[in-house]
Amino acid sequence: MAPKAIIAPSILSADFADLGADCRRTMEQGADWLHVDIMDGHFVPNLTFGPPVVAKIRKHVDKPSAKYGRGTFDCHMMIAEPKKWVKEFKNVGCDLYCFHYEAAFSSAAESPEGKSDAKTNPKELIRYIHDQGMLAGIALKPATGVEVLTEILESSDEKDRPDMVLIMTVEPGFGGQKFMASELPKVQELRKKYPELNIEVDGGLGPGTIDQAADAGANVIVAGSAVFGAKDPSEVIALLRKTVDQKAGKL
Ligand SMILES: O=C(CO)[C@H](O)[C@H](O)COP(=O)(O)O
Ligand SMILES: [Fe+2]
């Protein structure tokens, strides 16, 4: 059976001039995690913010007291050199470091320990993230099929296995885009093969699209514009949670 619903508002749609207050408020409104979108202007054609901002907002949200607990900072790293930033993000309070498979395979990142292989191995990167004491997530853009993850997800050593897979339901880079239902078969396939896996969906999620995502088996729901733009964000968060838990037979 799928793990319980985790609702992670994306602070991409928060008021960046009042970020601390917006993060506090969304937690009070019932969020489980904060989804923190990091964009570098290379991997995606947009820029957000880096470690100093994460350090500041961390002070507004209590650290989770358990694995996957409330207050988890779910950092979605839309960056070309994911290995390079692991330690920095750990130091500012990131709990879950979710990198893109496509970046891990194309980057010639230089790690603090020295130059990595020209092509960083996603499995090694997962182990490295775990060694720093964070949960590891791996994200797929719409063009990437889930079959690339089979070896990683079935690795015999749990240090090499991700704690979460993120299936993008928009092209990464911007909030407020239209949900791509074409990505849901990936979620279905993963849920069928890995009943316990945390499967996150990100992009265009809200009251109008949650049924499809929950039916497919997603349990970690990112929603930016649908939560921060709502008249009553608590109501939207509660609806997203109820839909996921109901479809998974948990209510
Ligand atoms: O990663 C992202 C964009 O690349 C965001 O997390 C995502 O788009 C959330 O925004 P919305 O819910 O408004 O689509
Ligand atoms: Fe995101």
Short mmCIF file of C-alpha atoms and ligand atoms in Angstrom, two decimals:
data_model
loop_
_atom_site.label_atom_id
_atom_site.label_comp_id
_atom_site.label_asym_id
_atom_site.label_seq_id
_atom_site.Cartn_x
_atom_site.Cartn_y
_atom_site.Cartn_z
CA MET A 1 0.00 0.00 0.00
CA ALA A 2 1.26 3.50 -0.85
CA PRO A 3 2.74 5.56 1.97
CA LYS A 4 0.56 8.26 3.50
CA ALA A 5 -0.11 11.59 1.82
CA ILE A 6 2.51 14.28 2.21
CA ILE A 7 1.53 17.75 1.08
CA ALA A 8 4.44 19.98 0.11
CA PRO A 9 3.55 23.54 -0.94
CA SER A 10 6.08 24.98 -3.36
CA ILE A 11 7.39 28.28 -2.07
CA LEU A 12 8.04 29.33 -5.66
CA SER A 13 4.57 30.89 -5.45
CA ALA A 14 5.15 32.54 -2.05
CA ASP A 15 5.87 36.24 -1.56
CA PHE A 16 9.68 36.33 -1.86
CA ALA A 17 9.74 39.68 -0.06
CA ASP A 18 8.06 38.07 2.95
CA LEU A 19 9.23 34.50 2.63
CA GLY A 20 9.66 33.67 6.32
CA ALA A 21 6.09 34.65 7.15
CA ASP A 22 4.71 32.81 4.13
CA CYS A 23 6.58 29.62 5.08
CA ARG A 24 5.31 29.81 8.66
CA ARG A 25 1.78 30.42 7.50
CA THR A 26 1.70 27.52 5.06
CA MET A 27 2.90 25.16 7.82
CA GLU A 28 0.15 26.48 10.12
CA GLN A 29 -2.33 25.89 7.31
CA GLY A 30 -1.55 22.18 7.38
CA ALA A 31 1.45 21.62 5.10
CA ASP A 32 3.67 18.64 5.90
CA TRP A 33 6.80 19.66 4.02
CA LEU A 34 8.07 22.78 2.31
CA HIS A 35 9.03 22.27 -1.31
CA VAL A 36 12.00 24.52 -1.97
CA ASP A 37 12.74 25.06 -5.68
CA ILE A 38 16.37 25.80 -6.42
CA MET A 39 17.05 26.95 -10.00
CA ASP A 40 20.44 27.95 -11.37
CA GLY A 41 19.67 29.50 -14.78
CA HIS A 42 21.56 26.64 -16.48
CA PHE A 43 19.66 23.44 -15.89
CA VAL A 44 16.44 25.45 -16.24
CA PRO A 45 15.90 28.90 -17.77
CA ASN A 46 15.10 30.58 -14.46
CA LEU A 47 16.80 31.63 -11.23
CA THR A 48 15.50 31.43 -7.70
CA PHE A 49 17.75 31.53 -4.64
CA GLY A 50 20.55 29.69 -2.90
CA PRO A 51 21.82 28.58 0.53
CA PRO A 52 21.66 31.95 2.39
CA VAL A 53 17.93 32.23 1.75
CA VAL A 54 17.32 28.60 2.75
CA ALA A 55 19.23 29.25 6.00
CA LYS A 56 16.97 32.23 6.77
CA ILE A 57 13.69 30.44 6.11
CA ARG A 58 14.86 27.41 8.09
CA LYS A 59 14.59 29.59 11.22
CA HIS A 60 10.86 30.02 10.56
CA VAL A 61 10.05 26.30 10.35
CA ASP A 62 10.93 23.74 13.05
CA LYS A 63 13.22 20.95 11.92
CA PRO A 64 11.38 17.62 11.51
CA SER A 65 11.59 15.39 14.55
CA ALA A 66 11.41 12.19 12.49
CA LYS A 67 12.31 10.93 9.03
CA TYR A 68 9.77 12.37 6.55
CA GLY A 69 8.23 14.38 9.43
CA ARG A 70 6.51 17.76 9.45
CA GLY A 71 8.80 20.60 8.53
CA THR A 72 10.95 18.57 6.12
CA PHE A 73 12.71 20.88 3.66
CA ASP A 74 12.26 19.12 0.35
CA CYS A 75 14.84 20.83 -1.85
CA HIS A 76 14.18 20.34 -5.55
CA MET A 77 17.56 20.96 -7.11
CA MET A 78 17.08 22.17 -10.67
CA ILE A 79 20.78 22.75 -11.04
CA ALA A 80 23.44 21.60 -13.49
CA GLU A 81 25.93 20.49 -10.83
CA PRO A 82 23.99 18.69 -8.13
CA LYS A 83 26.97 17.05 -6.44
CA LYS A 84 28.72 20.35 -5.86
CA TRP A 85 25.99 21.73 -3.59
CA VAL A 86 25.18 18.78 -1.35
CA LYS A 87 27.17 19.86 1.70
CA GLU A 88 26.16 23.50 1.45
CA PHE A 89 22.48 22.58 1.46
CA LYS A 90 22.95 20.16 4.33
CA ASN A 91 24.58 22.96 6.32
CA VAL A 92 21.65 25.33 5.83
CA GLY A 93 19.00 22.80 6.90
CA CYS A 94 17.94 20.87 3.82
CA ASP A 95 16.47 17.48 4.84
CA LEU A 96 15.76 15.94 1.45
CA TYR A 97 18.06 16.70 -1.46
CA CYS A 98 16.28 15.85 -4.70
CA PHE A 99 18.49 16.12 -7.78
CA HIS A 100 17.64 15.61 -11.43
CA TYR A 101 18.75 12.36 -13.04
CA GLU A 102 19.42 14.35 -16.24
CA ALA A 103 21.81 16.70 -14.44
CA ALA A 104 23.64 13.94 -12.61
CA PHE A 105 24.38 12.30 -15.92
CA SER A 106 25.44 15.40 -17.83
CA SER A 107 27.40 17.32 -15.25
CA ALA A 108 31.14 17.27 -14.85
CA ALA A 109 30.72 18.67 -11.38
CA GLU A 110 33.62 19.22 -9.11
CA SER A 111 32.84 17.95 -5.65
CA PRO A 112 34.44 19.29 -2.49
CA GLU A 113 36.45 16.05 -2.39
CA GLY A 114 37.90 16.64 -5.82
CA LYS A 115 36.84 16.19 -9.37
CA SER A 116 34.14 13.61 -9.87
CA ASP A 117 33.81 11.39 -12.90
CA ALA A 118 32.96 13.33 -16.04
CA LYS A 119 29.56 11.76 -15.66
CA THR A 120 28.47 11.70 -12.04
CA ASN A 121 26.86 8.39 -11.25
CA PRO A 122 23.37 8.94 -9.78
CA LYS A 123 23.82 5.96 -7.47
CA GLU A 124 27.05 7.41 -6.08
CA LEU A 125 25.36 10.75 -5.66
CA ILE A 126 22.55 9.14 -3.67
CA ARG A 127 25.10 7.46 -1.41
CA TYR A 128 26.95 10.77 -1.01
CA ILE A 129 23.71 12.55 -0.01
CA HIS A 130 22.93 9.78 2.51
CA ASP A 131 26.46 10.03 3.90
CA GLN A 132 25.78 13.71 4.62
CA GLY A 133 22.73 12.69 6.67
CA MET A 134 20.01 13.77 4.26
CA LEU A 135 17.26 11.88 2.49
CA ALA A 136 17.88 11.54 -1.24
CA GLY A 137 15.40 12.12 -4.03
CA ILE A 138 15.80 11.67 -7.76
CA ALA A 139 13.71 13.68 -10.21
CA LEU A 140 12.78 12.98 -13.82
CA LYS A 141 11.90 15.55 -16.46
CA PRO A 142 8.97 14.71 -18.76
CA ALA A 143 11.26 13.40 -21.52
CA THR A 144 12.97 10.84 -19.27
CA GLY A 145 11.40 7.41 -18.86
CA VAL A 146 11.21 5.61 -15.52
CA GLU A 147 13.17 2.62 -16.82
CA VAL A 148 16.38 4.59 -16.19
CA LEU A 149 15.71 4.18 -12.46
CA THR A 150 15.29 0.40 -12.31
CA GLU A 151 18.88 -0.42 -11.39
CA ILE A 152 18.99 2.34 -8.77
CA LEU A 153 15.65 1.44 -7.19
CA GLU A 154 16.56 -2.23 -7.05
CA SER A 155 20.05 -1.73 -5.72
CA SER A 156 20.86 -4.25 -3.01
CA ASP A 157 22.35 -1.63 -0.68
CA GLU A 158 19.79 0.76 0.79
CA LYS A 159 22.39 3.56 0.87
CA ASP A 160 22.26 3.57 -2.93
CA ARG A 161 18.48 3.64 -3.15
CA PRO A 162 16.54 6.94 -3.27
CA ASP A 163 14.00 7.75 -0.55
CA MET A 164 11.76 9.43 -3.10
CA VAL A 165 11.24 9.68 -6.84
CA LEU A 166 9.91 12.94 -8.27
CA ILE A 167 7.96 12.75 -11.51
CA MET A 168 7.70 16.20 -13.07
CA THR A 169 4.25 16.94 -14.44
CA VAL A 170 5.45 20.14 -16.15
CA GLU A 171 8.75 21.09 -17.75
CA PRO A 172 10.83 22.30 -14.81
CA GLY A 173 11.52 26.02 -14.58
CA PHE A 174 8.35 27.88 -13.75
CA GLY A 175 5.32 27.73 -11.48
CA GLY A 176 1.75 28.06 -12.70
CA GLN A 177 2.06 25.78 -15.74
CA LYS A 178 -0.52 23.34 -17.09
CA PHE A 179 -0.48 19.83 -15.59
CA MET A 180 0.78 17.14 -18.00
CA ALA A 181 -1.44 14.10 -17.47
CA SER A 182 0.79 12.33 -20.01
CA GLU A 183 3.30 11.79 -17.16
CA LEU A 184 0.97 9.75 -14.99
CA PRO A 185 1.69 6.33 -16.54
CA LYS A 186 5.19 6.73 -15.05
CA VAL A 187 3.64 7.13 -11.60
CA GLN A 188 1.38 4.12 -12.18
CA GLU A 189 4.28 1.96 -13.25
CA LEU A 190 6.40 2.93 -10.27
CA ARG A 191 3.55 2.44 -7.79
CA LYS A 192 2.82 -1.00 -9.18
CA LYS A 193 6.43 -2.08 -8.85
CA TYR A 194 7.29 -0.29 -5.59
CA PRO A 195 4.28 -0.12 -3.25
CA GLU A 196 6.27 1.51 -0.43
CA LEU A 197 8.08 4.15 -2.48
CA ASN A 198 7.48 7.85 -1.88
CA ILE A 199 6.41 9.15 -5.30
CA GLU A 200 6.20 12.91 -5.64
CA VAL A 201 4.46 14.79 -8.43
CA ASP A 202 5.28 18.41 -9.14
CA GLY A 203 3.71 20.89 -11.52
CA GLY A 204 0.12 21.95 -12.08
CA LEU A 205 -1.27 20.07 -9.07
CA GLY A 206 -4.39 21.40 -7.37
CA PRO A 207 -8.06 20.56 -6.76
CA GLY A 208 -8.66 20.07 -10.51
CA THR A 209 -5.85 17.56 -11.07
CA ILE A 210 -5.37 15.77 -7.75
CA ASP A 211 -7.83 12.96 -8.56
CA GLN A 212 -5.76 11.83 -11.53
CA ALA A 213 -2.46 12.04 -9.65
CA ALA A 214 -3.84 10.18 -6.63
CA ASP A 215 -5.44 7.51 -8.83
CA ALA A 216 -2.05 6.93 -10.44
CA GLY A 217 -0.51 6.37 -7.01
CA ALA A 218 1.35 9.58 -6.17
CA ASN A 219 1.57 10.28 -2.43
CA VAL A 220 3.83 13.36 -2.17
CA ILE A 221 2.00 16.29 -3.68
CA VAL A 222 3.71 19.55 -4.56
CA ALA A 223 1.41 22.50 -5.15
CA GLY A 224 2.56 26.07 -5.57
CA SER A 225 0.06 28.36 -7.24
CA ALA A 226 -2.92 26.22 -6.13
CA VAL A 227 -2.00 26.67 -2.45
CA PHE A 228 -0.48 30.16 -2.31
CA GLY A 229 -3.08 31.55 -4.73
CA ALA A 230 -6.07 30.04 -2.92
CA LYS A 231 -8.62 32.05 -0.98
CA ASP A 232 -8.43 29.38 1.69
CA PRO A 233 -5.10 27.51 1.47
CA SER A 234 -6.00 25.28 4.46
CA GLU A 235 -8.98 23.97 2.55
CA VAL A 236 -6.87 23.17 -0.52
CA ILE A 237 -4.20 21.41 1.56
CA ALA A 238 -6.88 19.35 3.35
CA LEU A 239 -8.53 18.41 0.06
CA LEU A 240 -5.25 17.28 -1.51
CA ARG A 241 -4.46 15.15 1.55
CA LYS A 242 -7.93 13.61 1.78
CA THR A 243 -7.98 12.71 -1.92
CA VAL A 244 -4.61 10.95 -1.77
CA ASP A 245 -5.37 9.05 1.43
CA GLN A 246 -8.85 8.08 0.28
CA LYS A 247 -7.63 6.71 -3.07
CA ALA A 248 -4.91 4.77 -1.27
CA GLY A 249 -7.56 3.21 0.97
CA LYS A 250 -6.28 4.92 4.09
CA LEU A 251 -9.50 6.71 5.04
O1 LIG B 1 9.49 22.67 -9.72
C1 LIG B 1 8.68 23.50 -10.01
C2 LIG B 1 8.75 24.20 -11.33
O2 LIG B 1 9.85 23.76 -12.01
C3 LIG B 1 7.60 23.90 -9.03
O3 LIG B 1 7.76 23.13 -7.85
C4 LIG B 1 6.20 23.71 -9.55
O4 LIG B 1 6.01 24.21 -10.81
C5 LIG B 1 5.16 24.21 -8.57
O5 LIG B 1 4.35 25.17 -9.07
P1 LIG B 1 2.81 24.97 -9.52
O6 LIG B 1 2.16 24.12 -8.47
O7 LIG B 1 2.31 26.36 -9.57
O8 LIG B 1 2.83 24.29 -10.85
FE FE B 2 9.60 21.79 -7.76
#
